[in-house]
Short mmCIF file of N, CA, C and O in Angstrom, two decimals:
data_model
loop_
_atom_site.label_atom_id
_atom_site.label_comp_id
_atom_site.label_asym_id
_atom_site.label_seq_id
_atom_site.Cartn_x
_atom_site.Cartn_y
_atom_site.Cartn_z
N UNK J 1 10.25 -4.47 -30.26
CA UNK J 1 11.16 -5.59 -30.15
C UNK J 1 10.78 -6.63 -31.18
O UNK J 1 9.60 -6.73 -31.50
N UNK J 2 11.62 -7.35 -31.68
CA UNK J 2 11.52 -8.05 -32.67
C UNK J 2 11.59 -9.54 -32.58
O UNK J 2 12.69 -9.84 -32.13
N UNK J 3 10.94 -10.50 -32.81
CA UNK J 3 10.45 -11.63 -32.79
C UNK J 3 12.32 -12.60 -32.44
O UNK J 3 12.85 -12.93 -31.38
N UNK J 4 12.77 -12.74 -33.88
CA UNK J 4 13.79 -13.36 -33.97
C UNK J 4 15.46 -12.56 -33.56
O UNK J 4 16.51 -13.17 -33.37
N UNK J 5 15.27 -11.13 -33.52
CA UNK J 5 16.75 -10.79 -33.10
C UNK J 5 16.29 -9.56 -31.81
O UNK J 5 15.29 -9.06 -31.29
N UNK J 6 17.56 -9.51 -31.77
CA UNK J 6 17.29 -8.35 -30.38
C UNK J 6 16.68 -9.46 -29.16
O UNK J 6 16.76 -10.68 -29.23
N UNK J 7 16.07 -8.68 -28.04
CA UNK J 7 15.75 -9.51 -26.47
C UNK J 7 14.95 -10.56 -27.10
O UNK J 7 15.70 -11.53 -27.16
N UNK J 8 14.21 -10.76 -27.42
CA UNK J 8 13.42 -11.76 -27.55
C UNK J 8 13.95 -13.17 -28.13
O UNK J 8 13.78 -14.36 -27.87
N UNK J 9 14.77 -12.29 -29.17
CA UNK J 9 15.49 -13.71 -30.33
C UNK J 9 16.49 -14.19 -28.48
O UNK J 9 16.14 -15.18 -27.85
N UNK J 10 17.39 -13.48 -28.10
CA UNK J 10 18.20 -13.90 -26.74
C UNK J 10 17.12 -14.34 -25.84
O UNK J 10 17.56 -15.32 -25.24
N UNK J 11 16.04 -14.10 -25.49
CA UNK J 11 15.29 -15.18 -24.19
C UNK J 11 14.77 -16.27 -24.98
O UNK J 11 14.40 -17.19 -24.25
N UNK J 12 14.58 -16.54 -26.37
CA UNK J 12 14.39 -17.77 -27.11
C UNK J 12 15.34 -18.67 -26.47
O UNK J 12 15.09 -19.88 -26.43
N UNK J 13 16.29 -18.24 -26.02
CA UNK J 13 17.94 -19.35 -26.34
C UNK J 13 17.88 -19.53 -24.67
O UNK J 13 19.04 -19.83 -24.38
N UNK J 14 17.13 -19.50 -23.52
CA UNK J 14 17.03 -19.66 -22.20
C UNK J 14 16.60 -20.61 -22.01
O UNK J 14 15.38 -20.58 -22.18
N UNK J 15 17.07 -21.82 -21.63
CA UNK J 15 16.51 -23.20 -21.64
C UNK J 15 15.37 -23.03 -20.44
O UNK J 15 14.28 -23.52 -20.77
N UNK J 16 15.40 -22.29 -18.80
CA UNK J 16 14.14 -22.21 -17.96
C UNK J 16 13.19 -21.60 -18.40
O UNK J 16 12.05 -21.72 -17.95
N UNK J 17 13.57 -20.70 -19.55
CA UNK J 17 12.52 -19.89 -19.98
C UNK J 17 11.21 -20.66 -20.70
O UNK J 17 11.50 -21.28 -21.73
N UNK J 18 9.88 -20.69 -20.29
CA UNK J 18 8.76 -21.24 -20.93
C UNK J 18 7.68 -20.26 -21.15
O UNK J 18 7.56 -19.28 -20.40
N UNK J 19 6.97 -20.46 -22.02
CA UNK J 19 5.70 -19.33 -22.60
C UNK J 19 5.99 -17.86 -23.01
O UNK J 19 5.41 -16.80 -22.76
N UNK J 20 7.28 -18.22 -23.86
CA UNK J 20 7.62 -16.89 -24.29
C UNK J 20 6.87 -15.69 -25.03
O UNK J 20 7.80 -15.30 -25.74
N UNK J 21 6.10 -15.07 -25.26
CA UNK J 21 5.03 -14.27 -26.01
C UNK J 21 5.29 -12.49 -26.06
O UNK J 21 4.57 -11.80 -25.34
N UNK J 22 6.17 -11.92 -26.79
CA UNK J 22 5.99 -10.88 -27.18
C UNK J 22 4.73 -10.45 -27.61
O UNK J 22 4.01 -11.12 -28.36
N UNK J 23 4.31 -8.89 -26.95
CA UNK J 23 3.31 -8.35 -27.09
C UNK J 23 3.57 -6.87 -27.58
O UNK J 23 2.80 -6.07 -27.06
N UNK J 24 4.49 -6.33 -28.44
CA UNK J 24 4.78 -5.26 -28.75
C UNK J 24 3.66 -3.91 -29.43
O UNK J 24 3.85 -2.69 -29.47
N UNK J 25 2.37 -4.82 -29.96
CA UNK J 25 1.31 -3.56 -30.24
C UNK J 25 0.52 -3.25 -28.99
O UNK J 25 -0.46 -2.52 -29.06
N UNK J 26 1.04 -3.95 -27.45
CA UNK J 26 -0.16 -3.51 -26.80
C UNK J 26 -0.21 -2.07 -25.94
O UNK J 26 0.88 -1.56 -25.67
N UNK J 27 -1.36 -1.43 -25.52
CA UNK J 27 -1.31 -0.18 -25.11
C UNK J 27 0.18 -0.05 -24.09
O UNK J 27 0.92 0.93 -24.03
N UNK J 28 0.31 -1.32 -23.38
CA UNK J 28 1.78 -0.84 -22.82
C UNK J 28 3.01 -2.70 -23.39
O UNK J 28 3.08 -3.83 -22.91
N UNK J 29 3.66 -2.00 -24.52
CA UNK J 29 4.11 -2.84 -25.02
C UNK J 29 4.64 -4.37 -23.95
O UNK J 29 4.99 -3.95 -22.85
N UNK J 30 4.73 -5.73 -24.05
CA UNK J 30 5.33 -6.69 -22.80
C UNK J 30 5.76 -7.93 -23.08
O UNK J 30 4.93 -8.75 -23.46
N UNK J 31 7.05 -8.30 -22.95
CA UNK J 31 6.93 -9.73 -23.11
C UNK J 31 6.65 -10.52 -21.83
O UNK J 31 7.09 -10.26 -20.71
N UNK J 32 5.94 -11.39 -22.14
CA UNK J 32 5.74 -12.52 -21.22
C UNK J 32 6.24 -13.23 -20.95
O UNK J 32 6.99 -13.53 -21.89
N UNK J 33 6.44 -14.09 -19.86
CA UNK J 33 6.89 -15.33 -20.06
C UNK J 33 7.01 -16.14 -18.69
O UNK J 33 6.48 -15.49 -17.80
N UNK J 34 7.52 -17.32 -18.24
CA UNK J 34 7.57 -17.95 -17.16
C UNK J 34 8.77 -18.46 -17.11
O UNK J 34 9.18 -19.09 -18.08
N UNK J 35 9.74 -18.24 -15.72
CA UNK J 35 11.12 -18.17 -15.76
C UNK J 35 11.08 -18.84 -14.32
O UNK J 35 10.68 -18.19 -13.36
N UNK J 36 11.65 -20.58 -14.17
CA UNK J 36 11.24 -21.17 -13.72
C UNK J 36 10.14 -21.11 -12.67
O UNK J 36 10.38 -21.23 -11.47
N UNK J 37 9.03 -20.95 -13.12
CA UNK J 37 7.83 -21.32 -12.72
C UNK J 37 7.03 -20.23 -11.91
O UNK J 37 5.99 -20.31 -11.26
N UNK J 38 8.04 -18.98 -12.23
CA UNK J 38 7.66 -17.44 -11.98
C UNK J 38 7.31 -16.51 -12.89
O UNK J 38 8.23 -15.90 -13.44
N UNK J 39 5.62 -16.12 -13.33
CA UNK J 39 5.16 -15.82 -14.36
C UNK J 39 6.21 -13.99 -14.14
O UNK J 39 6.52 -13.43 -13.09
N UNK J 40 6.46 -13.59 -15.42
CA UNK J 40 7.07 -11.80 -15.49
C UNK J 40 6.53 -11.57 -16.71
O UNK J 40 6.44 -12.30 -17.70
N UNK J 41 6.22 -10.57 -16.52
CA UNK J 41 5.48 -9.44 -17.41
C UNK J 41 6.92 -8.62 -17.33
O UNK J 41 7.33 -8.09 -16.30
N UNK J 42 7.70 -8.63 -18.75
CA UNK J 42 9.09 -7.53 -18.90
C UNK J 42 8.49 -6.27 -19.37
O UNK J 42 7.63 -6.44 -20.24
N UNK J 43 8.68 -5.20 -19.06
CA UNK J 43 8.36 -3.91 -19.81
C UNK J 43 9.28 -3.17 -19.73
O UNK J 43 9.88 -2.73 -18.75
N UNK J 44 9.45 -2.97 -21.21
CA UNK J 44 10.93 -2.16 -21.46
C UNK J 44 10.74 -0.24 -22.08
O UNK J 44 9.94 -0.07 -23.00
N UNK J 45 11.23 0.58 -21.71
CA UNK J 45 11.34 1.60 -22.29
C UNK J 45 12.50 2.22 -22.36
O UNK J 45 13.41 2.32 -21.54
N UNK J 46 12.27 2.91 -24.14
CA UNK J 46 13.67 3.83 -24.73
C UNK J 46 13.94 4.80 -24.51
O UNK J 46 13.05 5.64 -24.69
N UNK J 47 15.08 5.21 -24.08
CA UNK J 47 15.43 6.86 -23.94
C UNK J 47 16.37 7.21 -25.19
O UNK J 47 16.90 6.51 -26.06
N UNK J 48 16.34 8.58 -24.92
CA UNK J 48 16.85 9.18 -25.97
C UNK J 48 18.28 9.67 -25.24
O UNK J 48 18.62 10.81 -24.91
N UNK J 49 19.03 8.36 -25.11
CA UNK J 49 20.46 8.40 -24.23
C UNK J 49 21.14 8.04 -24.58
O UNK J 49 20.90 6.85 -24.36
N UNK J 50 22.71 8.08 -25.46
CA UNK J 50 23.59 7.16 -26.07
C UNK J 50 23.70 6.10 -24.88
O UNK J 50 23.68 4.99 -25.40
N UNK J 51 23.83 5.95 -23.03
CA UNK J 51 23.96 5.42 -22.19
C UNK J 51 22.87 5.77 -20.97
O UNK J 51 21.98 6.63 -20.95
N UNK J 52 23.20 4.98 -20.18
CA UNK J 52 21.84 5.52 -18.75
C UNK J 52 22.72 5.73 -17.51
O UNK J 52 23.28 4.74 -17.06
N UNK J 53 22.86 6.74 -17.00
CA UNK J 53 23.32 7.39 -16.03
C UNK J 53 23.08 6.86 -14.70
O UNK J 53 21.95 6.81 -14.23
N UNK J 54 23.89 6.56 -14.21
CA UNK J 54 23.69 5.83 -12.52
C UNK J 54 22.71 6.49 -11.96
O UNK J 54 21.89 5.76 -11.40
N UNK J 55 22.49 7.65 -11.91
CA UNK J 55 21.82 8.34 -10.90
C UNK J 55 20.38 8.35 -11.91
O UNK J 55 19.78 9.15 -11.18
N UNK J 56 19.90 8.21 -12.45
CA UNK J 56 18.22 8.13 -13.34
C UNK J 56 17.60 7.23 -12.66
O UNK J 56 17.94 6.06 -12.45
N UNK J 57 16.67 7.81 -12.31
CA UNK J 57 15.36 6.53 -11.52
C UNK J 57 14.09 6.76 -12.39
O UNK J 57 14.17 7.48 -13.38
N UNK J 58 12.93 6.16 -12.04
CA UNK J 58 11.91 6.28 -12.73
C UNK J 58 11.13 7.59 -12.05
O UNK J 58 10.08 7.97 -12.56
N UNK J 59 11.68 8.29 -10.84
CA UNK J 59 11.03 9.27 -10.34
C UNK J 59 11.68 10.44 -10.72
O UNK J 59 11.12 11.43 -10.25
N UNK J 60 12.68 10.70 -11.41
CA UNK J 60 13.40 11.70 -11.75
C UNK J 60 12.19 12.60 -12.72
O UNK J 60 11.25 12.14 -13.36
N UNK J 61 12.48 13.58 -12.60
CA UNK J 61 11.46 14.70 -12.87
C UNK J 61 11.12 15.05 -14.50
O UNK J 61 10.10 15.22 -15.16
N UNK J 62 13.04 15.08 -14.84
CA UNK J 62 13.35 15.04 -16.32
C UNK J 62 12.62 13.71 -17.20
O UNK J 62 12.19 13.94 -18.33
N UNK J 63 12.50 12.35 -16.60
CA UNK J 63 12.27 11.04 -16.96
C UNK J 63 11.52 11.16 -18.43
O UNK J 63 11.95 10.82 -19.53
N UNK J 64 10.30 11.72 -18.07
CA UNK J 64 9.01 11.90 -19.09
C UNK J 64 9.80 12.85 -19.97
O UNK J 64 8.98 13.30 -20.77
N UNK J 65 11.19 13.47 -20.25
CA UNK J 65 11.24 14.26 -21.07
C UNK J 65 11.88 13.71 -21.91
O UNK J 65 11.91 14.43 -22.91
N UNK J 66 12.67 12.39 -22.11
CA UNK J 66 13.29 11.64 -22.27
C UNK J 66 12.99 10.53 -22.88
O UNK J 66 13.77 10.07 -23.71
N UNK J 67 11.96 9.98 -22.63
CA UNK J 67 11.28 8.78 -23.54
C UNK J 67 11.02 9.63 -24.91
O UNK J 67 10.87 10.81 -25.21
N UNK J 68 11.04 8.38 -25.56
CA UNK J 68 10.84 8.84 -27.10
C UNK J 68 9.44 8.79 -27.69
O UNK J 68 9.18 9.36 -28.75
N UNK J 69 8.59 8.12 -27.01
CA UNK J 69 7.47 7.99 -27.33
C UNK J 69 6.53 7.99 -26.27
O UNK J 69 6.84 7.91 -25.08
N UNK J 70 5.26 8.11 -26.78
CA UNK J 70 4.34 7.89 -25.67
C UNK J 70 4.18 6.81 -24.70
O UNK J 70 4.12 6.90 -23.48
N UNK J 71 4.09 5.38 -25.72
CA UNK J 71 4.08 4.46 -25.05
C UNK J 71 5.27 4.17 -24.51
O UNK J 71 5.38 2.97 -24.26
N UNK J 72 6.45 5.00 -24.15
CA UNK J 72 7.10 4.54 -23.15
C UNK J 72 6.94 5.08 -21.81
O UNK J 72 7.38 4.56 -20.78
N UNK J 73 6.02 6.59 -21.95
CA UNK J 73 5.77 6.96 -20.69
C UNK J 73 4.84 5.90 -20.00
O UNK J 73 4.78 5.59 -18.81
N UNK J 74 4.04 5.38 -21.24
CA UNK J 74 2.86 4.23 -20.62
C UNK J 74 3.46 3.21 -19.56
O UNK J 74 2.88 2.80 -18.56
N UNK J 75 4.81 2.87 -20.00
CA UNK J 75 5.33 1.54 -19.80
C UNK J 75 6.26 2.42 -18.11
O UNK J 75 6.30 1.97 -16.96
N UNK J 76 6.57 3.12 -18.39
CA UNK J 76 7.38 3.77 -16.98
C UNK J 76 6.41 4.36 -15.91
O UNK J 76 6.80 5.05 -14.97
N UNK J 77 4.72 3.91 -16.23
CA UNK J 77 4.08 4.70 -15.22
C UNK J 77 3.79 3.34 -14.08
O UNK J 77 3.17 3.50 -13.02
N UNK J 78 3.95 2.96 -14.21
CA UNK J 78 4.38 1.80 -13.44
C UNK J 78 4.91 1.55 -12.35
O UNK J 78 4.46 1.01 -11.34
N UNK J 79 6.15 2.09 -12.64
CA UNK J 79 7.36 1.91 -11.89
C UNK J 79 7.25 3.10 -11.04
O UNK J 79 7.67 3.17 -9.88
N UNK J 80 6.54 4.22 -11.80
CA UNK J 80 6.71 5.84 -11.09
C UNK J 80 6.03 5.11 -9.91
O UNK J 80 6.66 4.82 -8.90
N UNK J 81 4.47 4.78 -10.10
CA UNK J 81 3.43 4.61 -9.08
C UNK J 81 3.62 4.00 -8.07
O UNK J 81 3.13 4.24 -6.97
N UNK J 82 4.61 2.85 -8.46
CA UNK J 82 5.06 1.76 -7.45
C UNK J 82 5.77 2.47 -6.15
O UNK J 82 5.50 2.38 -4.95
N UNK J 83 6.90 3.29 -6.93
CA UNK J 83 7.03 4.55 -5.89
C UNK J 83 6.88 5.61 -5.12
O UNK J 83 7.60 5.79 -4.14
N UNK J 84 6.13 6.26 -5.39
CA UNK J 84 5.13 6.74 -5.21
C UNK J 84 4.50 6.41 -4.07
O UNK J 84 4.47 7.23 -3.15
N UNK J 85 3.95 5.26 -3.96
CA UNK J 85 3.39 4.40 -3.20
C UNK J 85 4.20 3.95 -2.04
O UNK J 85 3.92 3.95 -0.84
N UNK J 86 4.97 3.68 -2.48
CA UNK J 86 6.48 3.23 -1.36
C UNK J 86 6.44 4.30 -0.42
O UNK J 86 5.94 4.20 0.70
N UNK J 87 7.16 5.71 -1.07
CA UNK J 87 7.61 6.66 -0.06
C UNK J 87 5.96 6.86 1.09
O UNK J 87 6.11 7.19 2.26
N UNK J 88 4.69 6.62 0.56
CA UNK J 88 3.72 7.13 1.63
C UNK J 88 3.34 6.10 2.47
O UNK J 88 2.31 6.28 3.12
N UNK J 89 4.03 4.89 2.63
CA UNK J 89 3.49 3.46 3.29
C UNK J 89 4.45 3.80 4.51
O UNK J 89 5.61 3.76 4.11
N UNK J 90 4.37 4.13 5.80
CA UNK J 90 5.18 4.25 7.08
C UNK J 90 5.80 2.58 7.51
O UNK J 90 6.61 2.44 8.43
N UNK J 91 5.41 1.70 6.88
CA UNK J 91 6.40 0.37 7.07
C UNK J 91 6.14 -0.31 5.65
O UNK J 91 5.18 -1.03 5.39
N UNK J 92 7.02 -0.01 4.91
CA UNK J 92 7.40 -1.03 3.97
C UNK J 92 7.41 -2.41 3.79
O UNK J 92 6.73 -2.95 2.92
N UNK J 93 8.07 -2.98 4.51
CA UNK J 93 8.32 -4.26 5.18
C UNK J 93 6.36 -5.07 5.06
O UNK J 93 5.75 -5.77 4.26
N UNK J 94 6.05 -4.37 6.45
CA UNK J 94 5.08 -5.06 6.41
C UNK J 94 3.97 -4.97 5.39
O UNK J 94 3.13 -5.87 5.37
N UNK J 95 3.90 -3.96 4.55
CA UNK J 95 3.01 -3.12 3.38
C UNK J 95 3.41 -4.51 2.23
O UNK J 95 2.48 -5.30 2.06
N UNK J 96 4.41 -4.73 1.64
CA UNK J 96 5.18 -5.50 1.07
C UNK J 96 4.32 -6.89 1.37
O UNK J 96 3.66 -7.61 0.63
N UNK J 97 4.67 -6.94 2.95
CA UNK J 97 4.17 -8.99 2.82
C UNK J 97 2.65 -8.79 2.76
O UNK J 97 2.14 -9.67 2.05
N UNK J 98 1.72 -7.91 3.27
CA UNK J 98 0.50 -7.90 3.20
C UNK J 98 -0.18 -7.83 1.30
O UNK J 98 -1.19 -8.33 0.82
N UNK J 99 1.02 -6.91 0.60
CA UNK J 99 0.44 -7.22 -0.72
C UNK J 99 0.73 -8.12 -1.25
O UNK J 99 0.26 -8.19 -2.39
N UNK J 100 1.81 -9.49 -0.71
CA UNK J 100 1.75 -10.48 -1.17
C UNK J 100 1.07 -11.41 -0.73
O UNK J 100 1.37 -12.43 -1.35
N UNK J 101 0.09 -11.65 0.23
CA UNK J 101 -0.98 -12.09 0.48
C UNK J 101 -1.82 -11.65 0.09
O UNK J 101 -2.56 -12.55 -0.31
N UNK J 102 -2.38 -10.39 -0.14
CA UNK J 102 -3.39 -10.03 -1.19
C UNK J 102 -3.46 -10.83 -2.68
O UNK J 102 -4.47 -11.37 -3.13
N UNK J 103 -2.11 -10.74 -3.33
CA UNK J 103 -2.42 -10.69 -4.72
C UNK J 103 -2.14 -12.46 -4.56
O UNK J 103 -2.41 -12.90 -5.67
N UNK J 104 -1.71 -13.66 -3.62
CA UNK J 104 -1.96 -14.79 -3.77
C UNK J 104 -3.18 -15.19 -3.34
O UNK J 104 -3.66 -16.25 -3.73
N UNK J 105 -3.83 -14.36 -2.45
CA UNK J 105 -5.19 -15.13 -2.56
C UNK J 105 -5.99 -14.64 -3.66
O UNK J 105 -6.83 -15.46 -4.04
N UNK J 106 -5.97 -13.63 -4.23
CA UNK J 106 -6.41 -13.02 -5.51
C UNK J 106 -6.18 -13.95 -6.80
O UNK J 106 -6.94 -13.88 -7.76
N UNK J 107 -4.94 -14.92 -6.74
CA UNK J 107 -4.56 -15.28 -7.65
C UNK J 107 -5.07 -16.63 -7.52
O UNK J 107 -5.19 -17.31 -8.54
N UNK J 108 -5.46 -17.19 -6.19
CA UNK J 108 -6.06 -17.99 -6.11
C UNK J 108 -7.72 -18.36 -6.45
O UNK J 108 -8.07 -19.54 -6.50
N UNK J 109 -8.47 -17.48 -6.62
CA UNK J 109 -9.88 -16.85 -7.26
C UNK J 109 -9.68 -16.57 -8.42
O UNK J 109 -10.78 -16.55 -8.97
N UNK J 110 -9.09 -16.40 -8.95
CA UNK J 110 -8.91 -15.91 -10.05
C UNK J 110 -9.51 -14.79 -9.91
O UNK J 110 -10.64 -14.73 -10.41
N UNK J 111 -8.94 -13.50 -9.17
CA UNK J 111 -9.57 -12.33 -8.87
C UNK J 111 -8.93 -11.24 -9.39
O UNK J 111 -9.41 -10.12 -9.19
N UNK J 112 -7.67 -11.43 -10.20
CA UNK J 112 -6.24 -10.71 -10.62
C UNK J 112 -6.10 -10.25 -11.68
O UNK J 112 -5.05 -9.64 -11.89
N UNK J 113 -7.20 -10.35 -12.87
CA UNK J 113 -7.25 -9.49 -14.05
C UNK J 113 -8.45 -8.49 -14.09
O UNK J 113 -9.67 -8.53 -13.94
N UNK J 114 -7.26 -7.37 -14.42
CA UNK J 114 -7.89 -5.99 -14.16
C UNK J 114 -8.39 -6.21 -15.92
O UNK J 114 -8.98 -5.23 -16.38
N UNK J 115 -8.26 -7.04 -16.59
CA UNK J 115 -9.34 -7.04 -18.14
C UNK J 115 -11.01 -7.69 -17.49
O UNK J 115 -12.11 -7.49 -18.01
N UNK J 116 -10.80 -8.27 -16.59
CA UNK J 116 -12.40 -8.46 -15.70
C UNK J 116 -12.67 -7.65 -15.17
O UNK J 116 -13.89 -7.49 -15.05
N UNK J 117 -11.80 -6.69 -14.56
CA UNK J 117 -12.48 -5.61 -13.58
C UNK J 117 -11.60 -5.45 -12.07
O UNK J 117 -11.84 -4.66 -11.16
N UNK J 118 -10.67 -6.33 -12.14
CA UNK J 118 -10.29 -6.67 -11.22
C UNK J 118 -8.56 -6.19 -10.60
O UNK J 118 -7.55 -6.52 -11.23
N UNK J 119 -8.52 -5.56 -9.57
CA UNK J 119 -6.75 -5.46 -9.75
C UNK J 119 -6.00 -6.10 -10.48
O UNK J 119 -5.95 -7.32 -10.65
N UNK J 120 -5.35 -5.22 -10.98
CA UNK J 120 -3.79 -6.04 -11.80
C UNK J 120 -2.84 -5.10 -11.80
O UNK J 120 -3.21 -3.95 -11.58
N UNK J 121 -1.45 -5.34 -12.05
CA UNK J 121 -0.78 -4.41 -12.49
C UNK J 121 0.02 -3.51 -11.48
O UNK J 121 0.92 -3.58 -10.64
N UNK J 122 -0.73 -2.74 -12.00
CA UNK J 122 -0.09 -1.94 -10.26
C UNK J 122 -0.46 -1.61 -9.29
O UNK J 122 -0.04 -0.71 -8.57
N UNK J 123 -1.54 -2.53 -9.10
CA UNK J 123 -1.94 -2.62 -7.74
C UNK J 123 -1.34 -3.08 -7.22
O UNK J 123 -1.02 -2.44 -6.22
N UNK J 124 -0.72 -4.36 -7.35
CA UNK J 124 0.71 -5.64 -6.64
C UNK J 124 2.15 -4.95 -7.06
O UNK J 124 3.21 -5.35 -6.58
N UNK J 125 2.07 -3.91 -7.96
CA UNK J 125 3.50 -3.41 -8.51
C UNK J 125 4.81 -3.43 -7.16
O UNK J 125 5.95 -3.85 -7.40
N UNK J 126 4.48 -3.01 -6.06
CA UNK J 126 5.75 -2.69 -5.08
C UNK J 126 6.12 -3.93 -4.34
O UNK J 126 6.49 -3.91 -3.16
N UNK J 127 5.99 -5.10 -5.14
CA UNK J 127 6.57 -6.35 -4.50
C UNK J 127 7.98 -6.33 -4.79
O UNK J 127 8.70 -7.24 -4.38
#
């Protein structure tokens, strides 16, 4: 993704949008940013699709055959795991609010970067 055109040049022009930071060399490419006062990590991946088909999820089997590159499987393992995770939790619901008390008191310690050692990522992914 490119600095001035394409998504990035368009979330430049978002007046809530603050701390905009494309990260496109990293092991899983991301832009950053804070969208009123809710930090998102965007991660985007390409298929090799003139369009995307209603029925494609990130668990579809074909998925990985389809990205164009590696680092987009990087960027879709994510989303697989999150699911993954979902279908084996017998209440959702409550699985859900318990990891959002996890990762706010985590965030309150500053206990939440897995570059310290620490969960990140997709550990909190199925919020």
């Amino acid at each position: 993704f490119s600095e001035e055109s394409g998504l990035v040049g368009l979330l430049r022009s978002v007046a809530e949008l603050e701390k905009l930071q494309a990260l496109p060399g990293a092991y899983v490419p991301v832009i950053k940013f804070v969208l009123r006062g809710v930090p998102v990590d965007l991660l985007l991946v390409r298929l090799k699709l003139p369009s995307i088909p209603p029925t494609l999820s990130a668990e579809s089997e074909n998925i990985v055959a389809r990205c164009l590159e590696e680092v987009d499987v990087h960027s879709l393992n994510g989303a697989r795991v999150a699911s993954a995770l979902l279908r084996l939790v017998p209440n959702v619901a409550r699985f859900r609010t318990t990891l959002r008390a996890v990762k706010l008191w985590s965030q309150q310690r500053d206990l939440n970067s897995n570059l310290m050692g620490f969960p990140g990522g997709v550990a909190c992914t199925p919020i």
